[in-house]
Amino acid sequence: MNNNIVIAAIGAILLSLPFVGVDSYPLHLIIVILIWSFAYTGWSIMGRFGLVSLGHGAFMAIGGYVTALLWNNVGLTPWIGIPIAMALSGVVAVIIGYPCFRFRIVGHYFALVTLALSEVVRQVIIATRDTTGGSLGYTPERHGEGWSILAIQSDDRVAFYYIALAVWAVGIVIWKAVDRSMARYALEAIWEDEDASAAVGVRVTHEKLKVTVLSAVMTAFAGAMYCQYQMFISPDTIGGVGISLQIVFAVVVGGIYNALGPTVGAVITLLLAEVLRIGIGTENICITDKICLNAAGVPLLIYGVMLVMFIIFLPKGIVGGVLDRWRGPAQTGPSKQP
Amino acid sequence: MLTLSQVNAGYGDFQALFDVSLDVRSGEAVAVIGPNGAGKSTLMRVISGMIPAFGGSITMQDVSVLDTPAHQIVGMGIAHVPENRRLFARMTVEDNLRMGCFSPQFRDRYTERLEFVYQLFPRMRERRDQMAGTMSGGEQQMCAIGRALMSDPKILIMDEPSAGLAPVIVQQVFELIERIRGEGLTVLIVEQNVKQVLKVVDRAYILEAGTIRMEGTATELLESADIQKAFMGM
Amino acid sequence: MAEFTDALFSIFFVETLINGLLLGGVLALLSLGLNLVFGVVDVVWICYAEIIMLGMYTIYFLHVDAGIPVIIAAGCGIAVTTILGLLVHRIVIHYLLDAAPINQLLATGGLLFFLQGSAMVAFGIEFRNLGVSLGSLIVSEDIYLSWTRILCFVLAAGSVGVLYVFLSRSYLGAAIRAISQDREIMPLMGVDTKKLYLLTSAIGGALAGLAAALLALQYDVHPFIGLSFGPITFMICVMGGLGNMVGGFLAAFIFSELITIGGYFADLEWGYVLAFVVFIATMFVRPEGLFARKS
């Protein structure tokens, strides 16, 4: 089958969704999935090279909070605020990344250092609660009614759908671009053997830093978009260890070595959470007077079991696993697992 | 005492040993000599259960070694001195020796065995509280052999005891081996240092590309023109 | 500046330092179990704090609902977490022993969500307090030290001591120290590594239970309490050098002092920020941990 036809067909379906009678609620879900997919794609750009960051919650939070704070306090439009947030996030990535790569902090040490970053940002948000609202969350001020191009705010889901779709598509394009670039070969070589790569002239720190900054900037953008769409952020919905882990896991579920893996991961994990939430509800189910079960925890519980199963039985994720069945294991990624 | 018959072994898809058969009789010292990559270390590893065999049989006093879980093989009386000594570098000499006595059936005799090792290698008594990793190569080899002797083995299998040591120390190591032989212990040793090892053993096998090429008494082999040409550069 | 020096020499600052020391004892205990498991099994249990959380619930329900004396309830809590430690190893880690370290880390991260979710389903999201108060030790007019904290410190220090003796005197202890130095030759020593892993996981679980008992005296329990202790515990372990129990012990006190001192000059959150920033900075200077031996 011709790939271009498939892409065109999928594109046409996605573009026409709002006109074929998709309700407001499913559309909302799709928008959320698209925004998260973009963040997950951003993570996997570095994660696929063994750079497992548990600090992306920090970049997400920087994206959302900096944009919203600039808008509310300085009146700076997100058109400028978002680039500032992204730049700041890039700077933070360099501050953390440079020494890490320079001093060869890799594997789970890298994961734990970046995890500290998630916590630092979360605690800073909580500590500055007078400005940021702390753990109760923060809302960008509404600018007028309906559409505000200045504030990138809208009541109109259809419009936001197209924005999110474009953002998501750009994410896939970036992923593909990295996949085709020379940097990919350099990074795969570094992952296989850092010393040998350095010996043949690969600039290890430089290459790792480039991909980390790109990944951080994308994630910050996702955080800002999330904030503009949901009009509410809190340290626990876009930051901290919880979100950092959520990002990693969605990618692991979807598949790390394929452009659409993170998207598939987002669809599966977010839909599952939603289906469980609606299906089971959040009411208490009381078996006896004393023993009540709180259904709100069920999605989390199932999510956890699913992740463990995936890592044990399908470490290449759904897309990777399916492709393996289809065309033999050799082509979906390096032999090493992240 | 220890009999290998038609042993095949290797790592994953790579086969390193092909139908290797050899035996070591009680009280004897036997060497397996051969060039780098001949499969000597693989042979040692398969005997002590560090890697599984693809096929064949290994028996120790008529009990199958291959059917015994790796951690119980030392209990059958086979003690392995690994290549490069592999001491626990950040533990004291005495703690290292104690690890040699880990299996519950040996623990009763810990004090007695410790005394035996200290008598054999008085240097170890001096160094008992020193971190093993801080000793010289020769002392580390003593400690590694001592650790293996803690379980009062019937047979000691040694993997390249002279590897990575300075020539003077190599001499010492072979003296150690003679001292151990003097205790009446059965020894199976693999070495690249052919000339030296043939002076301390009774018999030897030549292993090349994973197969036994030749066997004979140490004197025969020392005089063999082939061996001299191949291994001693004469 | 004068304000700052005043604050520094104030009697309350002394109290802060002492409280930091007391907190350090608990953190040391927290890091101990994780470090032990890491040293032996070579896996970081991201869900360690969630095991502690379930231990806290066990103690809470046995004491508050069933009216069992708090000491016995604590014993049961330790039993529960010991079993949990065994299960974590046998059901999950056992199958990932040869997997990449990061996959092992992620799998225990999955368990984190599972345990949180289970706690939410079973116990709801209310904050629950054990309601045991031991009062305060009045040192002087200005300094009050909570007996609970003192008790926690003493118990934590005591268990560190017991563990130290176990590790340095017993055969099993020697094997636990040895395995982190050379995994491959353990069978040559007659050590069944699989069994040693299980045993260590059980000890790690038991230490989590002890930590649970101490934390239950001081903090409310809720399904997400693990998130307040988990990250800090990993960081302490990494700062001290993963698997290095002495390093972890010292790092715990550095962390606790930073947190309480930060909390003294600003908010407690800033204390955490300070501790985490120092942690990140340390990693740049000593990536293998503050107390790593040079190899």
Coordinates of N, CA and C in Angstrom, one line a residue, chain A residues 2-200:
Chain A
N2 N 0.4 2.2 -0.7 CA 1.2 3.5 -0.8 C 1.1 4.3 0.5
N3 N 2.2 4.6 1.1 CA 2.2 5.3 2.4 C 1.5 6.6 2.3
N4 N 1.8 7.3 1.2 CA 1.2 8.7 1.0 C -0.3 8.7 1.0
I5 N -0.9 7.7 0.4 CA -2.3 7.6 0.3 C -2.9 7.4 1.7
V6 N -2.2 6.5 2.5 CA -2.7 6.2 3.8 C -2.6 7.5 4.7
I7 N -1.5 8.2 4.6 CA -1.4 9.4 5.3 C -2.4 10.5 4.9
A8 N -2.7 10.6 3.6 CA -3.7 11.5 3.1 C -5.0 11.2 3.7
A9 N -5.3 9.8 3.6 CA -6.6 9.4 4.1 C -6.8 9.7 5.6
I10 N -5.8 9.4 6.4 CA -5.9 9.6 7.8 C -6.0 11.1 8.1
G11 N -5.2 11.9 7.3 CA -5.3 13.3 7.4 C -6.7 13.9 7.2
A12 N -7.3 13.3 6.1 CA -8.6 13.8 5.7 C -9.6 13.5 6.8
I13 N -9.5 12.2 7.4 CA -10.4 11.8 8.4 C -10.3 12.8 9.6
L14 N -9.0 13.0 10.0 CA -8.8 13.8 11.2 C -9.3 15.3 11.0
L15 N -9.1 15.8 9.7 CA -9.5 17.2 9.5 C -11.0 17.3 9.5
S16 N -11.7 16.2 9.0 CA -13.1 16.3 8.9 C -13.9 16.0 10.1
L17 N -13.2 15.5 11.2 CA -13.9 15.0 12.4 C -14.9 16.0 12.9
P18 N -14.6 17.3 13.1 CA -15.7 18.1 13.7 C -16.9 18.3 12.8
F19 N -16.8 17.9 11.5 CA -18.0 18.1 10.6 C -18.8 16.8 10.5
V20 N -18.3 15.7 11.0 CA -19.1 14.5 10.9 C -19.9 14.2 12.1
G21 N -20.2 15.2 12.9 CA -21.0 15.1 14.0 C -20.3 14.5 15.3
V22 N -19.1 14.8 15.4 CA -18.4 14.4 16.7 C -18.8 15.4 17.8
D23 N -19.3 14.8 18.9 CA -19.9 15.7 19.9 C -18.8 16.5 20.6
S24 N -19.2 17.4 21.4 CA -18.3 18.2 22.1 C -17.4 17.4 23.1
Y25 N -18.0 16.4 23.8 CA -17.2 15.7 24.8 C -16.1 14.8 24.1
P26 N -16.5 14.0 23.1 CA -15.4 13.2 22.5 C -14.3 14.2 21.9
L27 N -14.7 15.3 21.4 CA -13.8 16.2 20.8 C -12.8 16.7 21.9
H28 N -13.4 17.0 23.0 CA -12.5 17.4 24.2 C -11.5 16.3 24.4
L29 N -11.9 15.1 24.5 CA -11.0 14.0 24.8 C -9.9 14.0 23.7
I30 N -10.3 14.1 22.5 CA -9.3 14.0 21.4 C -8.3 15.2 21.5
I31 N -8.8 16.4 21.9 CA -7.9 17.5 22.0 C -6.9 17.2 23.1
V32 N -7.4 16.7 24.2 CA -6.5 16.4 25.4 C -5.4 15.3 24.9
I33 N -5.9 14.3 24.2 CA -5.0 13.3 23.8 C -4.0 13.8 22.8
L34 N -4.4 14.7 21.9 CA -3.4 15.3 21.0 C -2.3 16.1 21.7
I35 N -2.8 16.9 22.7 CA -1.8 17.7 23.4 C -0.8 16.8 24.2
W36 N -1.3 15.8 24.9 CA -0.5 14.9 25.6 C 0.4 14.1 24.6
S37 N -0.1 13.7 23.5 CA 0.7 13.0 22.5 C 1.9 13.8 22.1
F38 N 1.7 15.1 22.0 CA 2.8 15.9 21.6 C 3.9 15.9 22.7
A39 N 3.4 16.0 24.0 CA 4.4 15.9 25.1 C 5.1 14.6 25.1
Y40 N 4.3 13.5 24.9 CA 5.0 12.1 24.9 C 5.9 12.0 23.8
T41 N 5.6 12.5 22.6 CA 6.5 12.5 21.5 C 7.7 13.2 21.8
G42 N 7.6 14.4 22.4 CA 8.8 15.1 22.8 C 9.6 14.3 23.8
W43 N 9.1 13.6 24.7 CA 9.9 12.8 25.6 C 10.6 11.7 24.9
S44 N 9.9 11.1 24.0 CA 10.5 9.9 23.3 C 11.6 10.3 22.4
I45 N 11.7 11.5 22.0 CA 12.8 11.9 21.1 C 14.1 11.7 21.8
M46 N 14.1 11.9 23.1 CA 15.4 11.6 23.8 C 15.3 10.2 24.5
G47 N 14.1 9.8 24.9 CA 14.0 8.5 25.6 C 14.4 7.4 24.8
R48 N 14.2 7.5 23.4 CA 14.5 6.3 22.6 C 16.0 6.1 22.5
F49 N 16.8 7.0 23.0 CA 18.3 6.8 22.9 C 18.8 6.5 24.3
G50 N 17.9 5.9 25.1 CA 18.3 5.5 26.5 C 18.4 6.6 27.5
L51 N 18.1 7.8 27.0 CA 18.1 9.0 28.0 C 16.7 9.1 28.7
V52 N 16.6 8.2 29.7 CA 15.3 8.1 30.3 C 15.2 9.2 31.4
S53 N 14.4 10.3 31.1 CA 14.2 11.4 32.0 C 13.0 11.2 32.8
L54 N 13.1 11.4 34.1 CA 11.9 11.4 34.9 C 11.7 12.9 35.3
G55 N 12.2 13.8 34.5 CA 12.1 15.2 34.9 C 11.2 16.0 33.9
H56 N 10.5 15.3 33.0 CA 9.7 16.1 32.1 C 8.5 16.7 32.6
G57 N 8.1 16.3 33.8 CA 7.0 17.0 34.5 C 7.5 18.4 34.8
A58 N 8.7 18.6 35.1 CA 9.3 19.9 35.3 C 9.1 20.8 34.1
F59 N 9.5 20.3 32.9 CA 9.4 21.1 31.7 C 8.0 21.5 31.4
M60 N 7.1 20.5 31.6 CA 5.7 20.7 31.3 C 5.2 21.8 32.2
A61 N 5.6 21.7 33.5 CA 5.1 22.7 34.5 C 5.7 24.1 34.2
I62 N 6.9 24.2 33.7 CA 7.6 25.4 33.4 C 6.8 26.1 32.2
G63 N 6.5 25.2 31.2 CA 5.7 25.7 30.1 C 4.4 26.3 30.5
G64 N 3.6 25.6 31.3 CA 2.3 26.1 31.7 C 2.4 27.3 32.6
Y65 N 3.1 27.2 33.7 CA 3.2 28.2 34.7 C 3.8 29.5 34.2
V66 N 4.9 29.4 33.5 CA 5.5 30.7 33.0 C 4.6 31.4 32.1
T67 N 4.0 30.7 31.2 CA 3.1 31.4 30.3 C 1.9 32.0 31.0
A68 N 1.3 31.3 31.9 CA 0.2 31.8 32.6 C 0.5 33.0 33.6
L69 N 1.7 32.8 34.2 CA 2.1 33.9 35.2 C 2.4 35.2 34.4
L70 N 3.1 35.1 33.3 CA 3.4 36.2 32.5 C 2.1 36.9 32.0
W71 N 1.2 36.2 31.6 CA -0.1 36.7 31.1 C -0.9 37.4 32.3
N72 N -1.0 36.8 33.4 CA -1.8 37.3 34.5 C -1.1 38.5 35.2
N73 N 0.2 38.4 35.3 CA 0.9 39.5 36.1 C 1.5 40.6 35.3
V74 N 2.0 40.3 34.1 CA 2.6 41.3 33.3 C 1.8 41.7 32.1
G75 N 0.7 40.8 31.9 CA -0.1 41.1 30.7 C 0.6 40.7 29.4
L76 N 1.6 39.9 29.5 CA 2.3 39.5 28.3 C 1.5 38.4 27.5
T77 N 1.3 38.6 26.3 CA 0.5 37.7 25.5 C 1.2 36.3 25.4
P78 N 0.5 35.2 25.4 CA 1.1 33.9 25.3 C 2.0 33.8 24.0
W79 N 1.6 34.7 23.0 CA 2.4 34.6 21.8 C 3.9 34.9 22.1
I80 N 4.1 35.7 23.1 CA 5.5 35.9 23.5 C 5.8 35.1 24.7
G81 N 4.8 34.9 25.6 CA 5.0 34.1 26.8 C 5.4 32.7 26.6
I82 N 4.8 32.1 25.6 CA 5.1 30.7 25.3 C 6.6 30.5 24.9
P83 N 7.0 31.3 23.9 CA 8.5 31.2 23.5 C 9.4 31.5 24.7
I84 N 9.0 32.4 25.6 CA 9.9 32.6 26.8 C 9.9 31.4 27.7
A85 N 8.7 30.8 27.9 CA 8.6 29.6 28.7 C 9.5 28.5 28.1
M86 N 9.4 28.4 26.7 CA 10.1 27.3 26.1 C 11.6 27.6 26.2
A87 N 12.0 28.8 26.0 CA 13.4 29.2 26.2 C 13.9 28.8 27.6
L88 N 13.1 29.2 28.6 CA 13.5 29.0 30.0 C 13.7 27.5 30.2
S89 N 12.7 26.7 29.7 CA 12.8 25.3 29.8 C 14.0 24.7 29.2
G90 N 14.4 25.3 28.0 CA 15.6 24.9 27.4 C 16.9 25.2 28.2
V91 N 16.8 26.4 28.9 CA 17.9 26.7 29.7 C 18.0 25.8 30.9
V92 N 16.9 25.4 31.5 CA 16.9 24.5 32.6 C 17.5 23.1 32.1
A93 N 17.1 22.7 30.9 CA 17.5 21.5 30.4 C 19.1 21.5 30.3
V94 N 19.6 22.6 29.8 CA 21.1 22.7 29.7 C 21.7 22.7 31.1
I95 N 21.1 23.4 32.1 CA 21.7 23.4 33.4 C 21.8 22.0 34.0
I96 N 20.7 21.2 33.8 CA 20.7 19.9 34.3 C 21.5 18.9 33.4
G97 N 21.3 19.1 32.1 CA 21.8 18.2 31.1 C 23.3 18.3 31.0
Y98 N 23.9 19.5 30.9 CA 25.3 19.6 30.6 C 26.2 18.9 31.6
P99 N 26.0 19.2 32.9 CA 26.8 18.4 33.9 C 26.6 16.9 33.9
C100 N 25.3 16.5 33.7 CA 25.0 15.1 33.6 C 25.7 14.4 32.5
F101 N 25.8 15.0 31.3 CA 26.4 14.4 30.2 C 27.9 14.5 30.3
R102 N 28.3 15.6 30.8 CA 29.8 15.8 31.0 C 30.4 14.8 31.9
F103 N 29.6 14.6 33.0 CA 30.1 13.6 34.1 C 29.6 12.2 33.9
R104 N 29.0 12.0 32.7 CA 28.6 10.6 32.4 C 27.6 10.1 33.4
I105 N 26.6 10.9 33.7 CA 25.5 10.4 34.6 C 24.5 9.7 33.6
V106 N 24.4 8.4 33.6 CA 23.6 7.7 32.7 C 22.6 6.8 33.4
G107 N 21.8 6.1 32.6 CA 20.9 5.0 33.2 C 20.1 5.5 34.3
H108 N 20.0 4.7 35.4 CA 19.1 5.1 36.4 C 19.6 6.2 37.3
Y109 N 20.9 6.5 37.2 CA 21.3 7.7 37.9 C 20.8 8.9 37.2
F110 N 20.8 8.9 35.9 CA 20.2 10.0 35.2 C 18.7 10.2 35.5
A111 N 18.0 9.0 35.5 CA 16.6 9.0 35.8 C 16.3 9.7 37.2
L112 N 17.2 9.3 38.2 CA 16.9 9.8 39.5 C 17.3 11.3 39.7
V113 N 18.3 11.7 39.0 CA 18.7 13.2 39.0 C 17.6 14.0 38.4
T114 N 17.0 13.5 37.3 CA 16.0 14.3 36.6 C 14.7 14.2 37.5
L115 N 14.5 13.1 38.2 CA 13.4 13.0 39.1 C 13.5 14.1 40.2
A116 N 14.7 14.4 40.6 CA 14.9 15.5 41.6 C 14.4 16.8 41.0
L117 N 14.7 17.0 39.7 CA 14.3 18.2 39.0 C 12.8 18.3 39.1
S118 N 12.0 17.2 38.8 CA 10.6 17.3 38.9 C 10.1 17.8 40.2
E119 N 10.8 17.3 41.2 CA 10.4 17.6 42.6 C 10.8 19.1 42.9
V120 N 11.9 19.5 42.4 CA 12.3 20.9 42.7 C 11.3 21.9 42.1
V121 N 10.9 21.6 40.9 CA 9.9 22.5 40.3 C 8.6 22.5 41.0
R122 N 8.1 21.3 41.4 CA 6.9 21.1 42.1 C 6.9 21.9 43.4
Q123 N 8.0 21.7 44.1 CA 8.1 22.3 45.4 C 8.2 23.8 45.3
V124 N 8.9 24.3 44.3 CA 9.0 25.7 44.1 C 7.6 26.3 43.8
I125 N 6.8 25.6 43.0 CA 5.4 26.1 42.8 C 4.6 26.1 44.1
I126 N 4.8 25.1 44.9 CA 4.0 25.1 46.2 C 4.6 26.1 47.1
A127 N 5.9 26.3 47.1 CA 6.5 27.3 48.1 C 6.1 28.7 47.7
T128 N 5.9 29.0 46.4 CA 5.6 30.3 46.0 C 4.1 30.5 45.9
R129 N 3.3 29.9 46.8 CA 1.9 29.8 46.6 C 1.2 31.2 46.6
D130 N 1.8 32.2 47.1 CA 1.2 33.5 47.0 C 1.1 34.0 45.6
T131 N 2.0 33.6 44.7 CA 2.0 33.9 43.3 C 1.3 32.9 42.5
T132 N 1.6 31.6 42.8 CA 1.2 30.5 41.9 C 0.0 29.8 42.3
G133 N -0.5 30.1 43.5 CA -1.7 29.4 44.0 C -1.3 28.1 44.6
G134 N -0.1 27.7 44.6 CA 0.4 26.5 45.3 C -0.3 25.3 44.8
S135 N -0.6 24.3 45.6 CA -1.1 23.0 45.2 C -2.6 23.2 44.8
L136 N -3.2 24.3 45.1 CA -4.6 24.5 44.7 C -4.8 24.7 43.2
G137 N -3.7 25.1 42.6 CA -3.7 25.3 41.1 C -3.8 26.8 40.7
Y138 N -3.8 27.0 39.4 CA -3.7 28.4 38.9 C -4.5 28.5 37.6
T139 N -5.1 29.6 37.4 CA -6.0 29.8 36.2 C -5.5 31.1 35.5
P140 N -5.3 31.0 34.2 CA -5.0 32.2 33.5 C -6.3 33.1 33.4
E141 N -6.1 34.4 33.4 CA -7.3 35.3 33.4 C -7.9 35.2 32.0
R142 N -9.2 35.2 32.0 CA -10.0 35.1 30.8 C -9.9 36.5 30.1
H143 N -9.7 36.5 28.8 CA -9.6 37.7 28.1 C -10.8 37.8 27.2
G144 N -11.8 38.6 27.6 CA -13.0 38.8 26.8 C -13.8 37.6 26.7
E145 N -14.7 37.6 25.7 CA -15.6 36.5 25.5 C -15.2 35.7 24.2
G146 N -15.6 34.5 24.1 CA -15.3 33.7 22.9 C -13.8 33.6 22.6
W147 N -13.6 34.0 21.3 CA -12.2 33.9 20.8 C -11.3 35.1 21.3
S148 N -10.2 34.8 21.8 CA -9.2 35.9 21.9 C -7.9 35.4 21.3
I149 N -7.6 36.0 20.2 CA -6.4 35.6 19.5 C -5.2 36.1 20.3
L150 N -5.3 37.3 20.9 CA -4.2 37.8 21.8 C -3.8 36.9 22.9
A151 N -4.9 36.3 23.5 CA -4.6 35.5 24.7 C -4.5 34.0 24.4
I152 N -4.7 33.7 23.1 CA -4.8 32.3 22.7 C -5.8 31.5 23.6
Q153 N -7.0 32.1 23.7 CA -8.0 31.4 24.5 C -9.3 31.3 23.6
S154 N -10.0 30.3 23.9 CA -11.2 30.1 23.1 C -12.2 29.2 23.8
D155 N -13.5 29.5 23.6 CA -14.6 28.6 24.1 C -14.8 27.5 23.0
D156 N -14.3 27.8 21.8 CA -14.7 27.0 20.7 C -13.8 25.8 20.6
R157 N -14.4 24.6 20.8 CA -13.5 23.4 20.8 C -13.0 23.1 19.4
V158 N -13.9 23.4 18.4 CA -13.5 23.0 17.1 C -12.2 23.7 16.7
A159 N -12.1 25.0 17.0 CA -10.9 25.8 16.7 C -9.7 25.2 17.4
F160 N -9.9 24.9 18.7 CA -8.8 24.3 19.5 C -8.4 22.9 19.0
Y161 N -9.4 22.2 18.4 CA -9.1 20.9 17.9 C -8.1 21.1 16.7
Y162 N -8.3 22.1 15.9 CA -7.4 22.2 14.8 C -6.0 22.7 15.2
I163 N -6.0 23.5 16.2 CA -4.7 23.9 16.8 C -4.0 22.7 17.3
A164 N -4.7 21.9 18.1 CA -4.0 20.7 18.7 C -3.6 19.7 17.7
L165 N -4.4 19.6 16.6 CA -4.1 18.7 15.5 C -2.8 19.1 14.9
A166 N -2.7 20.4 14.6 CA -1.5 21.0 14.0 C -0.3 20.7 14.8
V167 N -0.4 21.0 16.1 CA 0.7 20.9 17.1 C 1.1 19.4 17.1
W168 N 0.2 18.5 17.1 CA 0.5 17.1 17.2 C 1.3 16.7 15.9
A169 N 0.7 17.1 14.7 CA 1.4 16.8 13.5 C 2.8 17.3 13.4
V170 N 3.0 18.5 13.9 CA 4.4 19.1 14.0 C 5.3 18.2 14.8
G171 N 4.7 17.7 15.9 CA 5.5 16.8 16.8 C 5.9 15.5 16.0
I172 N 5.0 14.9 15.3 CA 5.4 13.7 14.5 C 6.5 14.1 13.5
V173 N 6.3 15.3 12.8 CA 7.3 15.7 11.8 C 8.7 15.8 12.5
I174 N 8.7 16.4 13.7 CA 10.0 16.6 14.4 C 10.6 15.2 14.7
W175 N 9.7 14.3 15.2 CA 10.2 13.0 15.5 C 10.9 12.3 14.3
K176 N 10.2 12.5 13.2 CA 10.6 11.9 11.9 C 12.0 12.5 11.5
A177 N 12.0 13.8 11.7 CA 13.2 14.6 11.3 C 14.4 14.1 12.1
V178 N 14.2 13.9 13.4 CA 15.3 13.4 14.2 C 15.7 12.0 13.8
D179 N 14.7 11.2 13.5 CA 14.9 9.8 13.1 C 15.7 9.8 11.8
R180 N 15.6 10.7 10.9 CA 16.3 10.7 9.7 C 17.7 11.4 9.7
S181 N 17.9 12.1 10.9 CA 19.1 13.0 10.9 C 20.3 12.2 11.3
M182 N 21.4 12.8 11.1 CA 22.7 12.2 11.5 C 22.8 12.1 13.0
A183 N 22.1 13.0 13.7 CA 22.2 12.9 15.1 C 21.7 11.6 15.6
R184 N 20.7 11.0 14.9 CA 20.2 9.7 15.4 C 21.3 8.7 15.4
Y185 N 22.1 8.6 14.3 CA 23.2 7.6 14.3 C 24.2 7.9 15.4
A186 N 24.5 9.2 15.6 CA 25.4 9.5 16.7 C 24.9 9.1 18.0
L187 N 23.6 9.4 18.3 CA 23.0 9.1 19.6 C 22.9 7.6 19.8
E188 N 22.6 6.9 18.7 CA 22.5 5.4 18.9 C 23.9 4.8 19.2
A189 N 24.9 5.4 18.5 CA 26.3 4.9 18.8 C 26.7 5.2 20.2
I190 N 26.3 6.4 20.7 CA 26.6 6.8 22.1 C 26.0 5.9 23.0
W191 N 24.7 5.5 22.7 CA 24.0 4.6 23.6 C 24.7 3.2 23.7
E192 N 25.1 2.8 22.5 CA 25.8 1.5 22.5 C 27.1 1.5 23.3
D193 N 27.9 2.5 23.0 CA 29.2 2.6 23.6 C 29.7 4.0 23.6
E194 N 29.6 4.6 24.8 CA 30.0 6.0 24.8 C 31.4 6.3 24.5
D195 N 32.3 5.4 25.1 CA 33.7 5.6 24.9 C 34.1 5.5 23.4
A196 N 33.6 4.4 22.8 CA 34.0 4.2 21.4 C 33.5 5.3 20.6
S197 N 32.3 5.8 20.8 CA 31.7 6.9 20.0 C 32.6 8.1 20.2
A198 N 33.0 8.4 21.4 CA 33.8 9.6 21.6 C 35.2 9.4 20.9
A199 N 35.7 8.2 20.9 CA 36.9 7.9 20.2 C 36.9 8.1 18.7
V200 N 35.7 7.9 18.1 CA 35.6 8.1 16.7 C 35.2 9.5 16.3

